[in-house]
Amino acid sequence: MIKNFSSSIGELSVPQHNRHIIAILEFIETYINAFIFIYREEYSNIKNETGITHELCSYFQSKINEHPFYFHHEDRTNPESGQSPTVDFGVKTRVPFGKFKPRQTIFSIEAKRLPTPGSRREKEYVIGHVNSKDKYITCGGIERFKKEVHGEGLTHSAIFAYLLKEDFEYWFKQVNEWITELIKDDSQEIEWNESDKLTTKYFKSKSAKLISINKRKHDSIFLYHYWLNLVNNISNDNLIDNAHIIIVE
């Protein structure tokens, strides 16, 4: 029997319309640290973003059990279009919930490596780049949510970052510096402001959680940023975390 969204989050007091968000965040924060441990033990030879994402999605899916949602790898934003962009994870509902029908995407997750390989793609967590043919590629993680390439019609979504070098403090400072540059750049196609910057919820040994409120054309989307510490020179023995759930209204 599939649990409903209300029972899957226990006694948390949150608005009814956000209960699916809490349930998804609770699931992520329950299992993300265990995946980091498994990655170090079994998959540390995988360094590419696609490979790590594949293993993480498979691991999450193996833990779904009776949850009222499931994870779909490379989820199409618009299934009716063969040219539709895909997001790395789509979280889909198994049962009707509010305005959502069964098998409808209720939460989108984009994944990025830190650092991103290649000098042209250095800032890809935030913004896209001009390729070798002088064509602009809209591939920035935050950018795609702001432009509604990902997360269209959704109020909350997430970005996962796989840290392969440096630490959480380094990337927190770096990402916000990139956003500061965009705020000052009048040539940008979309508006960037202070709310696009990341705010820390916690930094722990295995994982970090940050949030941002990102303006779109007609509204804003709340992004949860989950960063996974996959740096090689840290052993599993030194990684002990406890996580908690925070929802942004």
mmCIF file of N, CA and C in Angstrom, residues 115-187:
data_model
loop_
_atom_site.group_PDB
_atom_site.id
_atom_site.type_symbol
_atom_site.label_atom_id
_atom_site.label_comp_id
_atom_site.label_asym_id
_atom_site.label_seq_id
_atom_site.Cartn_x
_atom_site.Cartn_y
_atom_site.Cartn_z
ATOM 1 N N PRO A 115 34.638 21.156 -9.584
ATOM 2 C CA PRO A 115 34.549 22.077 -10.718
ATOM 3 C C PRO A 115 34.001 21.387 -11.963
ATOM 4 N N THR A 116 33.459 22.211 -12.861
ATOM 5 C CA THR A 116 33.023 21.711 -14.164
ATOM 6 C C THR A 116 34.232 21.614 -15.080
ATOM 7 N N PRO A 117 34.406 20.514 -15.808
ATOM 8 C CA PRO A 117 35.577 20.378 -16.682
ATOM 9 C C PRO A 117 35.533 21.365 -17.846
ATOM 10 N N GLY A 118 36.696 21.884 -18.216
ATOM 11 C CA GLY A 118 36.786 22.787 -19.361
ATOM 12 C C GLY A 118 36.712 24.239 -18.945
ATOM 13 N N SER A 119 37.601 25.058 -19.484
ATOM 14 C CA SER A 119 37.668 26.464 -19.094
ATOM 15 C C SER A 119 36.418 27.242 -19.497
ATOM 16 N N ARG A 120 35.814 26.907 -20.617
ATOM 17 C CA ARG A 120 34.617 27.617 -21.054
ATOM 18 C C ARG A 120 33.431 27.357 -20.123
ATOM 19 N N ARG A 121 33.429 26.216 -19.454
ATOM 20 C CA ARG A 121 32.278 25.805 -18.649
ATOM 21 C C ARG A 121 32.477 26.061 -17.161
ATOM 22 N N GLU A 122 33.457 26.845 -16.808
ATOM 23 C CA GLU A 122 33.837 27.034 -15.407
ATOM 24 C C GLU A 122 32.660 27.439 -14.518
ATOM 25 N N LYS A 123 31.782 28.299 -15.013
ATOM 26 C CA LYS A 123 30.703 28.860 -14.200
ATOM 27 C C LYS A 123 29.370 28.151 -14.427
ATOM 28 N N GLU A 124 29.406 26.929 -14.905
ATOM 29 C CA GLU A 124 28.194 26.236 -15.339
ATOM 30 C C GLU A 124 27.215 25.944 -14.212
ATOM 31 N N TYR A 125 27.650 25.950 -12.982
ATOM 32 C CA TYR A 125 26.690 25.790 -11.884
ATOM 33 C C TYR A 125 25.662 26.922 -11.921
ATOM 34 N N VAL A 126 26.112 28.086 -12.381
ATOM 35 C CA VAL A 126 25.260 29.273 -12.388
ATOM 36 C C VAL A 126 24.761 29.635 -13.782
ATOM 37 N N ILE A 127 25.680 29.750 -14.744
ATOM 38 C CA ILE A 127 25.388 30.362 -16.036
ATOM 39 C C ILE A 127 26.002 29.541 -17.165
ATOM 40 N N GLY A 128 25.460 29.703 -18.368
ATOM 41 C CA GLY A 128 25.982 28.989 -19.528
ATOM 42 C C GLY A 128 27.244 29.626 -20.087
ATOM 43 N N HIS A 129 27.587 29.260 -21.324
ATOM 44 C CA HIS A 129 28.842 29.733 -21.903
ATOM 45 C C HIS A 129 28.719 29.843 -23.416
ATOM 46 N N VAL A 130 29.679 30.530 -24.003
ATOM 47 C CA VAL A 130 29.781 30.620 -25.457
ATOM 48 C C VAL A 130 30.693 29.500 -25.928
ATOM 49 N N ASN A 131 30.224 28.700 -26.888
ATOM 50 C CA ASN A 131 31.028 27.564 -27.344
ATOM 51 C C ASN A 131 32.060 27.980 -28.384
ATOM 52 N N SER A 132 32.756 27.013 -28.933
ATOM 53 C CA SER A 132 33.838 27.286 -29.884
ATOM 54 C C SER A 132 33.335 27.903 -31.183
ATOM 55 N N LYS A 133 32.018 27.811 -31.428
ATOM 56 C CA LYS A 133 31.422 28.403 -32.631
ATOM 57 C C LYS A 133 30.744 29.736 -32.320
ATOM 58 N N ASP A 134 31.086 30.308 -31.159
ATOM 59 C CA ASP A 134 30.531 31.590 -30.713
ATOM 60 C C ASP A 134 29.016 31.555 -30.528
ATOM 61 N N LYS A 135 28.496 30.390 -30.205
ATOM 62 C CA LYS A 135 27.073 30.253 -29.921
ATOM 63 C C LYS A 135 26.871 30.110 -28.419
ATOM 64 N N TYR A 136 25.921 30.876 -27.865
ATOM 65 C CA TYR A 136 25.674 30.792 -26.435
ATOM 66 C C TYR A 136 24.881 29.529 -26.111
ATOM 67 N N ILE A 137 25.352 28.792 -25.101
ATOM 68 C CA ILE A 137 24.712 27.552 -24.665
ATOM 69 C C ILE A 137 24.066 27.792 -23.297
ATOM 70 N N THR A 138 22.756 27.650 -23.225
ATOM 71 C CA THR A 138 22.041 27.830 -21.958
ATOM 72 C C THR A 138 22.151 26.551 -21.139
ATOM 73 N N CYS A 139 23.242 26.427 -20.401
ATOM 74 C CA CYS A 139 23.489 25.190 -19.653
ATOM 75 C C CYS A 139 23.750 25.446 -18.172
ATOM 76 N N GLY A 140 23.610 26.687 -17.732
ATOM 77 C CA GLY A 140 23.829 26.980 -16.325
ATOM 78 C C GLY A 140 22.745 26.370 -15.452
ATOM 79 N N GLY A 141 23.129 25.815 -14.315
ATOM 80 C CA GLY A 141 22.156 25.174 -13.441
ATOM 81 C C GLY A 141 21.088 26.138 -12.955
ATOM 82 N N ILE A 142 21.507 27.215 -12.290
ATOM 83 C CA ILE A 142 20.544 28.200 -11.797
ATOM 84 C C ILE A 142 19.856 28.894 -12.967
ATOM 85 N N GLU A 143 20.622 29.228 -13.988
ATOM 86 C CA GLU A 143 20.084 29.888 -15.176
ATOM 87 C C GLU A 143 18.905 29.117 -15.769
ATOM 88 N N ARG A 144 19.021 27.820 -15.888
ATOM 89 C CA ARG A 144 17.955 27.026 -16.509
ATOM 90 C C ARG A 144 16.658 27.096 -15.723
ATOM 91 N N PHE A 145 16.760 27.159 -14.392
ATOM 92 C CA PHE A 145 15.545 27.307 -13.593
ATOM 93 C C PHE A 145 14.978 28.716 -13.722
ATOM 94 N N LYS A 146 15.840 29.727 -13.794
ATOM 95 C CA LYS A 146 15.366 31.098 -13.943
ATOM 96 C C LYS A 146 14.668 31.297 -15.289
ATOM 97 N N LYS A 147 15.172 30.648 -16.319
ATOM 98 C CA LYS A 147 14.576 30.764 -17.656
ATOM 99 C C LYS A 147 13.439 29.765 -17.879
ATOM 100 N N GLU A 148 13.163 28.942 -16.866
ATOM 101 C CA GLU A 148 12.102 27.927 -16.926
ATOM 102 C C GLU A 148 12.354 26.864 -17.990
ATOM 103 N N VAL A 149 13.618 26.684 -18.337
ATOM 104 C CA VAL A 149 13.991 25.503 -19.115
ATOM 105 C C VAL A 149 13.730 24.274 -18.249
ATOM 106 N N HIS A 150 14.013 24.408 -16.955
ATOM 107 C CA HIS A 150 13.671 23.398 -15.954
ATOM 108 C C HIS A 150 12.702 24.018 -14.948
ATOM 109 N N GLY A 151 11.849 23.194 -14.391
ATOM 110 C CA GLY A 151 10.995 23.624 -13.288
ATOM 111 C C GLY A 151 9.818 24.494 -13.661
ATOM 112 N N GLU A 152 9.466 24.536 -14.935
ATOM 113 C CA GLU A 152 8.325 25.364 -15.332
ATOM 114 C C GLU A 152 7.056 24.888 -14.620
ATOM 115 N N GLY A 153 6.358 25.821 -13.996
ATOM 116 C CA GLY A 153 5.133 25.485 -13.285
ATOM 117 C C GLY A 153 5.347 24.947 -11.882
ATOM 118 N N LEU A 154 6.602 24.762 -11.474
ATOM 119 C CA LEU A 154 6.913 24.253 -10.135
ATOM 120 C C LEU A 154 7.348 25.402 -9.232
ATOM 121 N N THR A 155 7.069 25.283 -7.945
ATOM 122 C CA THR A 155 7.459 26.321 -6.986
ATOM 123 C C THR A 155 8.770 26.006 -6.285
ATOM 124 N N HIS A 156 9.136 24.731 -6.226
ATOM 125 C CA HIS A 156 10.351 24.288 -5.541
ATOM 126 C C HIS A 156 11.063 23.242 -6.394
ATOM 127 N N SER A 157 12.380 23.297 -6.421
ATOM 128 C CA SER A 157 13.195 22.286 -7.101
ATOM 129 C C SER A 157 14.571 22.285 -6.453
ATOM 130 N N ALA A 158 15.530 21.584 -7.067
ATOM 131 C CA ALA A 158 16.841 21.456 -6.426
ATOM 132 C C ALA A 158 17.959 21.355 -7.451
ATOM 133 N N ILE A 159 19.163 21.666 -6.985
ATOM 134 C CA ILE A 159 20.387 21.418 -7.736
ATOM 135 C C ILE A 159 21.315 20.602 -6.844
ATOM 136 N N PHE A 160 21.823 19.493 -7.374
ATOM 137 C CA PHE A 160 22.835 18.701 -6.687
ATOM 138 C C PHE A 160 24.201 19.074 -7.260
ATOM 139 N N ALA A 161 25.181 19.210 -6.401
ATOM 140 C CA ALA A 161 26.553 19.453 -6.856
ATOM 141 C C ALA A 161 27.449 18.342 -6.337
ATOM 142 N N TYR A 162 28.276 17.810 -7.231
ATOM 143 C CA TYR A 162 29.239 16.775 -6.870
ATOM 144 C C TYR A 162 30.605 17.439 -6.724
ATOM 145 N N LEU A 163 31.051 17.623 -5.488
ATOM 146 C CA LEU A 163 32.335 18.271 -5.242
ATOM 147 C C LEU A 163 33.464 17.266 -5.411
ATOM 148 N N LEU A 164 34.342 17.538 -6.374
ATOM 149 C CA LEU A 164 35.488 16.676 -6.637
ATOM 150 C C LEU A 164 36.803 17.359 -6.299
ATOM 151 N N LYS A 165 36.746 18.654 -6.027
ATOM 152 C CA LYS A 165 37.915 19.412 -5.565
ATOM 153 C C LYS A 165 37.435 20.508 -4.617
ATOM 154 N N GLU A 166 38.323 20.974 -3.758
ATOM 155 C CA GLU A 166 38.042 22.061 -2.815
ATOM 156 C C GLU A 166 36.976 21.632 -1.802
ATOM 157 N N ASP A 167 36.454 22.614 -1.043
ATOM 158 C CA ASP A 167 35.484 22.292 0.004
ATOM 159 C C ASP A 167 34.243 23.170 -0.124
ATOM 160 N N PHE A 168 33.300 22.961 0.792
ATOM 161 C CA PHE A 168 32.037 23.686 0.709
ATOM 162 C C PHE A 168 32.234 25.194 0.808
ATOM 163 N N GLU A 169 33.068 25.654 1.731
ATOM 164 C CA GLU A 169 33.295 27.089 1.904
ATOM 165 C C GLU A 169 33.829 27.714 0.621
ATOM 166 N N TYR A 170 34.754 27.017 -0.030
ATOM 167 C CA TYR A 170 35.343 27.526 -1.265
ATOM 168 C C TYR A 170 34.264 27.735 -2.325
ATOM 169 N N TRP A 171 33.429 26.728 -2.536
ATOM 170 C CA TRP A 171 32.434 26.817 -3.596
ATOM 171 C C TRP A 171 31.297 27.756 -3.238
ATOM 172 N N PHE A 172 30.955 27.866 -1.973
ATOM 173 C CA PHE A 172 29.955 28.842 -1.534
ATOM 174 C C PHE A 172 30.404 30.252 -1.912
ATOM 175 N N LYS A 173 31.641 30.566 -1.610
ATOM 176 C CA LYS A 173 32.183 31.883 -1.948
ATOM 177 C C LYS A 173 32.262 32.068 -3.458
ATOM 178 N N GLN A 174 32.731 31.035 -4.173
ATOM 179 C CA GLN A 174 32.925 31.142 -5.615
ATOM 180 C C GLN A 174 31.600 31.330 -6.358
ATOM 181 N N VAL A 175 30.609 30.512 -6.028
ATOM 182 C CA VAL A 175 29.313 30.607 -6.705
ATOM 183 C C VAL A 175 28.686 31.980 -6.481
ATOM 184 N N ASN A 176 28.738 32.482 -5.260
ATOM 185 C CA ASN A 176 28.155 33.797 -4.994
ATOM 186 C C ASN A 176 28.938 34.920 -5.666
ATOM 187 N N GLU A 177 30.237 34.748 -5.843
ATOM 188 C CA GLU A 177 31.014 35.737 -6.594
ATOM 189 C C GLU A 177 30.581 35.767 -8.057
ATOM 190 N N TRP A 178 30.322 34.596 -8.639
ATOM 191 C CA TRP A 178 29.835 34.547 -10.022
ATOM 192 C C TRP A 178 28.491 35.257 -10.147
ATOM 193 N N ILE A 179 27.628 35.068 -9.168
ATOM 194 C CA ILE A 179 26.322 35.729 -9.207
ATOM 195 C C ILE A 179 26.475 37.235 -9.051
ATOM 196 N N THR A 180 27.387 37.673 -8.200
ATOM 197 C CA THR A 180 27.661 39.108 -8.059
ATOM 198 C C THR A 180 28.082 39.713 -9.392
ATOM 199 N N GLU A 181 28.924 39.007 -10.131
ATOM 200 C CA GLU A 181 29.344 39.482 -11.452
ATOM 201 C C GLU A 181 28.143 39.656 -12.379
ATOM 202 N N LEU A 182 27.199 38.718 -12.326
ATOM 203 C CA LEU A 182 26.017 38.787 -13.186
ATOM 204 C C LEU A 182 25.095 39.933 -12.785
ATOM 205 N N ILE A 183 24.987 40.190 -11.487
ATOM 206 C CA ILE A 183 24.161 41.305 -11.005
ATOM 207 C C ILE A 183 24.674 42.626 -11.576
ATOM 208 N N LYS A 184 25.983 42.757 -11.674
ATOM 209 C CA LYS A 184 26.606 43.996 -12.153
ATOM 210 C C LYS A 184 26.652 44.097 -13.675
ATOM 211 N N ASP A 185 26.326 43.016 -14.362
ATOM 212 C CA ASP A 185 26.442 42.956 -15.821
ATOM 213 C C ASP A 185 25.111 43.338 -16.482
ATOM 214 N N ASP A 186 25.025 44.547 -16.992
ATOM 215 C CA ASP A 186 23.788 45.039 -17.597
ATOM 216 C C ASP A 186 23.447 44.359 -18.918
ATOM 217 N N SER A 187 24.384 43.621 -19.475
ATOM 218 C CA SER A 187 24.136 42.972 -20.767
ATOM 219 C C SER A 187 23.410 41.635 -20.630
#
